[in-house]
Short mmCIF file of C-alpha atoms in Angstrom, two decimals:
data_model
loop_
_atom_site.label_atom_id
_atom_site.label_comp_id
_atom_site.label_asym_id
_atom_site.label_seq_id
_atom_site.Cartn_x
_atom_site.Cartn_y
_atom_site.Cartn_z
CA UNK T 1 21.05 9.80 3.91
CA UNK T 2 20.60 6.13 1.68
CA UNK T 3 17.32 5.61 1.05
CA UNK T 4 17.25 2.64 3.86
CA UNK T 5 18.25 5.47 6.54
CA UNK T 6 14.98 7.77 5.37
CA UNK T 7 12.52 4.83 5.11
CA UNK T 8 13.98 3.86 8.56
CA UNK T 9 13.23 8.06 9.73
CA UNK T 10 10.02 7.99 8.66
CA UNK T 11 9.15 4.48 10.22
CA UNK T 12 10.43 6.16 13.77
CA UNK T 13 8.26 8.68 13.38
CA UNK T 14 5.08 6.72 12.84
CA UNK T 15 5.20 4.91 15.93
CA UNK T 16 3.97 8.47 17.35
CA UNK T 17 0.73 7.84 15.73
CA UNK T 18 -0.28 4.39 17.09
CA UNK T 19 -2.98 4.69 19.23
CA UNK T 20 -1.76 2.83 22.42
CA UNK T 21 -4.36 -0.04 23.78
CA UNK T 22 -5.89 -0.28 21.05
CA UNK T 23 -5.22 -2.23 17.30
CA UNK T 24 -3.21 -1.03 14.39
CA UNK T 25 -3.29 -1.62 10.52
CA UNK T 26 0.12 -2.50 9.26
CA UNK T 27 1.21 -2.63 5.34
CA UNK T 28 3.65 -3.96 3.60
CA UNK T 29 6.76 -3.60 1.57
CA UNK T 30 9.97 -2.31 2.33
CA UNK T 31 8.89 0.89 4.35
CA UNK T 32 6.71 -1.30 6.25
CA UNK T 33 8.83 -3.51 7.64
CA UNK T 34 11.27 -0.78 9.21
CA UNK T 35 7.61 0.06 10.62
CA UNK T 36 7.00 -3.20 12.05
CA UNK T 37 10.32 -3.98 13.80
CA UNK T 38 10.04 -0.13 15.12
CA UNK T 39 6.57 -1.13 16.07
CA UNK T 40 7.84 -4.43 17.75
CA UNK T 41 10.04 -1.95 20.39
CA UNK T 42 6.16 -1.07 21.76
CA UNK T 43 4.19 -4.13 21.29
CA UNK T 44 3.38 -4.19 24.99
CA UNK T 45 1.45 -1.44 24.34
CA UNK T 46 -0.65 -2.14 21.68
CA UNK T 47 -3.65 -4.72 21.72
CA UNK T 48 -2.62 -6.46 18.20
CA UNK T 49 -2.16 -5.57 14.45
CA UNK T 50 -3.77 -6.76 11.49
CA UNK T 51 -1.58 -7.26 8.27
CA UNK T 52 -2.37 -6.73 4.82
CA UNK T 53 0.21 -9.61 3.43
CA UNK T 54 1.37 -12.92 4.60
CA UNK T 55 4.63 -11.58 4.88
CA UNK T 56 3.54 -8.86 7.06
CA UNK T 57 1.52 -11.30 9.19
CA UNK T 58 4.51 -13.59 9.47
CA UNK T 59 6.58 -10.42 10.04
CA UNK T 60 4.40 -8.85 12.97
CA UNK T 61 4.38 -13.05 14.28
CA UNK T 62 7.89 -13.02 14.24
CA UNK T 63 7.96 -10.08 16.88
CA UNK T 64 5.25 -11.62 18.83
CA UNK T 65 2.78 -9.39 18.02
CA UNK T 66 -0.78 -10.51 17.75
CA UNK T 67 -1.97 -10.61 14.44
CA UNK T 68 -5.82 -10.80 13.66
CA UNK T 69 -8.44 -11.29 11.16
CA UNK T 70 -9.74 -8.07 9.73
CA UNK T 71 -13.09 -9.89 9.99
CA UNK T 72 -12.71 -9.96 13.94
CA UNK T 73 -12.19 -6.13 13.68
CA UNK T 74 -14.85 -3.34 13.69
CA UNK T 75 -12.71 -0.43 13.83
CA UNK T 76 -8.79 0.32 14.21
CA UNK T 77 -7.81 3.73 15.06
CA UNK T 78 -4.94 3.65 12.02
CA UNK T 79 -3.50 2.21 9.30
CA UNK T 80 0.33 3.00 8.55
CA UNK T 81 2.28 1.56 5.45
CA UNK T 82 4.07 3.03 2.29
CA UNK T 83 3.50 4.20 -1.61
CA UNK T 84 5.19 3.48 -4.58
CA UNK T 85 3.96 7.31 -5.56
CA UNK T 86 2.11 9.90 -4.08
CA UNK T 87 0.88 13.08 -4.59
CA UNK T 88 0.69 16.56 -3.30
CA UNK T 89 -3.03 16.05 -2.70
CA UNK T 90 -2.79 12.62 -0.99
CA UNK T 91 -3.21 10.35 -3.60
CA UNK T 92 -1.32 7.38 -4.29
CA UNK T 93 -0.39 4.59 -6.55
CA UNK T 94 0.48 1.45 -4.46
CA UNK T 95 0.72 -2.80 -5.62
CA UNK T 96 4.36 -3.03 -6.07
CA UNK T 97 4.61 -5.73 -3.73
CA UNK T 98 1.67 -7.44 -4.92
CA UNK T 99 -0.80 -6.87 -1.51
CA UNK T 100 -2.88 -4.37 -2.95
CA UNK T 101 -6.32 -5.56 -2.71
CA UNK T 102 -5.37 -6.73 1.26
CA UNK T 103 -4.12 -2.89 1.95
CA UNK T 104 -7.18 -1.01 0.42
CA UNK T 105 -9.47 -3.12 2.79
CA UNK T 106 -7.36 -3.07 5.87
CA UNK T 107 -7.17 0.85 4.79
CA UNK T 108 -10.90 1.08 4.27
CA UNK T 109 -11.12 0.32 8.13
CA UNK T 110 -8.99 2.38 9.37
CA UNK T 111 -9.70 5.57 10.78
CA UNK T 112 -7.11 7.21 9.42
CA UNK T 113 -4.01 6.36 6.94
CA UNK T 114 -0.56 7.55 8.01
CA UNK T 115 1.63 7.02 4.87
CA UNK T 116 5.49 6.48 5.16
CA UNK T 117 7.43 7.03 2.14
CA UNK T 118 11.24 8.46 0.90
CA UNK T 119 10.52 12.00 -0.35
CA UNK T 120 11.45 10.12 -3.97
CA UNK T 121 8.13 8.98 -3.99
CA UNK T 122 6.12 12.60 -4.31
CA UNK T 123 5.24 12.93 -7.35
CA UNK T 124 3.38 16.45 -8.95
CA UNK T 125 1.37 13.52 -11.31
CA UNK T 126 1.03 9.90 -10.70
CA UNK T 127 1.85 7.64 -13.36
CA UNK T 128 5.61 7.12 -13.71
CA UNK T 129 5.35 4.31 -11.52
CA UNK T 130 3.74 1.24 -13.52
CA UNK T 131 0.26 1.13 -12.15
CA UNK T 132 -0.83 -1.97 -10.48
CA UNK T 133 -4.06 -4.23 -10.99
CA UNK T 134 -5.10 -6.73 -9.68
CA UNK T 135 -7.12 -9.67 -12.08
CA UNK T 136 -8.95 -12.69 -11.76
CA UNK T 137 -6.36 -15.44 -13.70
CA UNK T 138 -9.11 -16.08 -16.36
CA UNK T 139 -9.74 -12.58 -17.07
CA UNK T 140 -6.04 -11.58 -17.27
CA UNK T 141 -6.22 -11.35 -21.28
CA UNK T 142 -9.56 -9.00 -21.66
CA UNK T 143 -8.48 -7.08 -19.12
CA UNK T 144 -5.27 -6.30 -20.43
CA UNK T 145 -7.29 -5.49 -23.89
CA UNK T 146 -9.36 -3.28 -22.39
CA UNK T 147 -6.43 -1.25 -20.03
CA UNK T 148 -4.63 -0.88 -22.85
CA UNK T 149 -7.41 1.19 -24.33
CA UNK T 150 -7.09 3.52 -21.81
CA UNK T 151 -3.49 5.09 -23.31
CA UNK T 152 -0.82 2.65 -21.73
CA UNK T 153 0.58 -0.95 -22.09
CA UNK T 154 -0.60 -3.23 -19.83
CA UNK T 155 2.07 -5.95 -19.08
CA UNK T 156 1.47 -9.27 -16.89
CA UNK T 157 3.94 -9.17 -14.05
CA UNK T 158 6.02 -12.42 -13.78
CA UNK T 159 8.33 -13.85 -10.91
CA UNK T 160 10.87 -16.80 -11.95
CA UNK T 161 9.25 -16.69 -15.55
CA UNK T 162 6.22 -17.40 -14.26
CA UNK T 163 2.87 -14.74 -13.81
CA UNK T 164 3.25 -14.00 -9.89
CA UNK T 165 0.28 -14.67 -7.78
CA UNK T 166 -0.95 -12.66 -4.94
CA UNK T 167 -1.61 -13.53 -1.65
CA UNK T 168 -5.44 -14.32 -3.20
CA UNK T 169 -4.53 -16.65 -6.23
CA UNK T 170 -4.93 -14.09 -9.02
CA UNK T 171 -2.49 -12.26 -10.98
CA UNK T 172 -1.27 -8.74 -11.71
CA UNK T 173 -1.05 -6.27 -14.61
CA UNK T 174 1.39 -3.42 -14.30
CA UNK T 175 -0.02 -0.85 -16.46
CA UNK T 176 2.97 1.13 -18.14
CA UNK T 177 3.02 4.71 -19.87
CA UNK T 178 0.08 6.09 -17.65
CA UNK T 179 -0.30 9.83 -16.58
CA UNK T 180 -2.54 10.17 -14.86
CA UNK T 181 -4.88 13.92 -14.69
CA UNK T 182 -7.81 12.24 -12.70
CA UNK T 183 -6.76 9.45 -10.12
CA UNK T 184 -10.27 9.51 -8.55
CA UNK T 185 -12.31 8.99 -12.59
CA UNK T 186 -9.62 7.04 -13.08
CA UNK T 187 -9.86 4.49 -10.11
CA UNK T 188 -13.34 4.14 -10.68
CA UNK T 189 -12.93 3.32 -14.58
CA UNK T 190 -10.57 0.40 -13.77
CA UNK T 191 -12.49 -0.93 -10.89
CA UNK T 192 -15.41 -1.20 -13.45
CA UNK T 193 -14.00 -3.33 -15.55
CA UNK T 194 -15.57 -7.06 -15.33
CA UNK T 195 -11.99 -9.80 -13.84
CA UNK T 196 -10.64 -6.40 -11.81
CA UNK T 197 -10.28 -7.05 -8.48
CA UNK T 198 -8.36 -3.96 -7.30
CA UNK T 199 -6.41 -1.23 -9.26
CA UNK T 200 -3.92 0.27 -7.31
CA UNK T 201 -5.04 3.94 -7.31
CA UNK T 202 -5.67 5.20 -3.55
CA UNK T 203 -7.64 8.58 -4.76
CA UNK T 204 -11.08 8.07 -3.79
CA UNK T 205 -10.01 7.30 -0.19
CA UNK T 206 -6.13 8.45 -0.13
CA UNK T 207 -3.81 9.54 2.66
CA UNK T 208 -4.55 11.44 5.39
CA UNK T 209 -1.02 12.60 6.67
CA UNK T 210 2.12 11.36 4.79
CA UNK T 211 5.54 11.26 6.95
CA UNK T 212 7.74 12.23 3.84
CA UNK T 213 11.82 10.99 4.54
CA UNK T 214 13.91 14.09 3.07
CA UNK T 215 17.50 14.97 3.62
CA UNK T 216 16.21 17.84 5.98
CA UNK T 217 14.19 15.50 8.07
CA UNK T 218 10.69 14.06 8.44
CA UNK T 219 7.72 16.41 6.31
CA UNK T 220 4.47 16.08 7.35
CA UNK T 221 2.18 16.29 4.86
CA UNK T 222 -1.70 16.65 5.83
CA UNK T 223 -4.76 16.12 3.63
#
């Protein structure tokens, strides 16, 4: 199976975890999206989605499926989208398409997160992935200084030449060279640091199932 044929196996079997009547979390990235046109085939029975991107929102609009504010929203049942790695134990490195910061508080509302992800992406040790984080613009220099202490190389990502902006105006370090022994320690080092808005290290709250895409079929990983 191409990769596009597991991401789109894994996205089928998500929809069995959307809690009908009521509102789902979406992600985003390329796993997410076969999620959301999948999740477009039952939009008449869900009450509405909330995104974690622009792109998703316009995405999930697209279908015409309701799309709210997270600050509307008390509760949603789940919260389905992908990782760039995960682990064994349910942690995960996630960022590569820049919406970090919007997915780990759309996640921290969720009840439960279902991620979807090609069985490439398990990983015995996160860290081979460049790991995302998200700055303030001003702080984008210090911050590298001070990542860089931490035993990898810290590199501004760029789009057209130019340092890419999130959805939120600031700007993203892809920290290269990492392995990482202690996701949790280490998600709460990089979160301290003063211009961090997000690192993308799901550890202290990670997965709770993972729908892995393998040649065999769907896994289901619980945590």
């Amino acid at each position: 199976m191409t990769q596009d044929e597991l991401k789109l196996a894994v996205a089928q079997a998500a929809i069995a975890y959307v809690v009908e009547n009521d509102i789902v979390g979406v992600g985003t990235g390329s796993t997410a999206n076969f999620f959301i046109d999948e999740l477009a085939k039952i939009k008449h029975k869900i009450k509405a989605a909330v995104a974690s991107s622009e792109a998703t929102a316009a995405r999930l609009r697209g279908h015409g499926i309701t799309v709210l504010d997270l600050n509307d929203v008390v509760s949603m049942p789940v919260y389905i989208d992908g990782a760039d790695e995960i682990t064994p134990q349910g942690a995960m490195i996630k960022g590569g398409g820049a919406a970090l910061t919007r997915e780990k508080i759309v996640a921290s509302v969720a009840g439960k997160f279902i991620c979807i992800a090609d069985g490439s992406k398990l990983v015995d040790k996160l860290g081979g992935f460049p790991l995302p984080v998200e700055v303030i613009p001003m702080s984008h220099a210090v911050v590298t200084r001070k990542l860089n202490a931490l035993g990898g190389e810290a590199r501004l990502r760029l789009k057209d030449g130019q340092p890419l902006l999130t959805d939120n105006g600031n700007m993203i370090l892809d920290i290269h060279g990492l392995q990482i022994a202690d996701p949790v320690a280490l998600e709460a080092t990089i979160n301290n640091i003063v211009g961090v808005v997000t690192v993308g290290l799901f550890a202290q709250q990670g997965a709770n199932v993972c729908l892995l895409g393998t040649s065999e079929g769907v896994k289901t990983l619980q945590f």
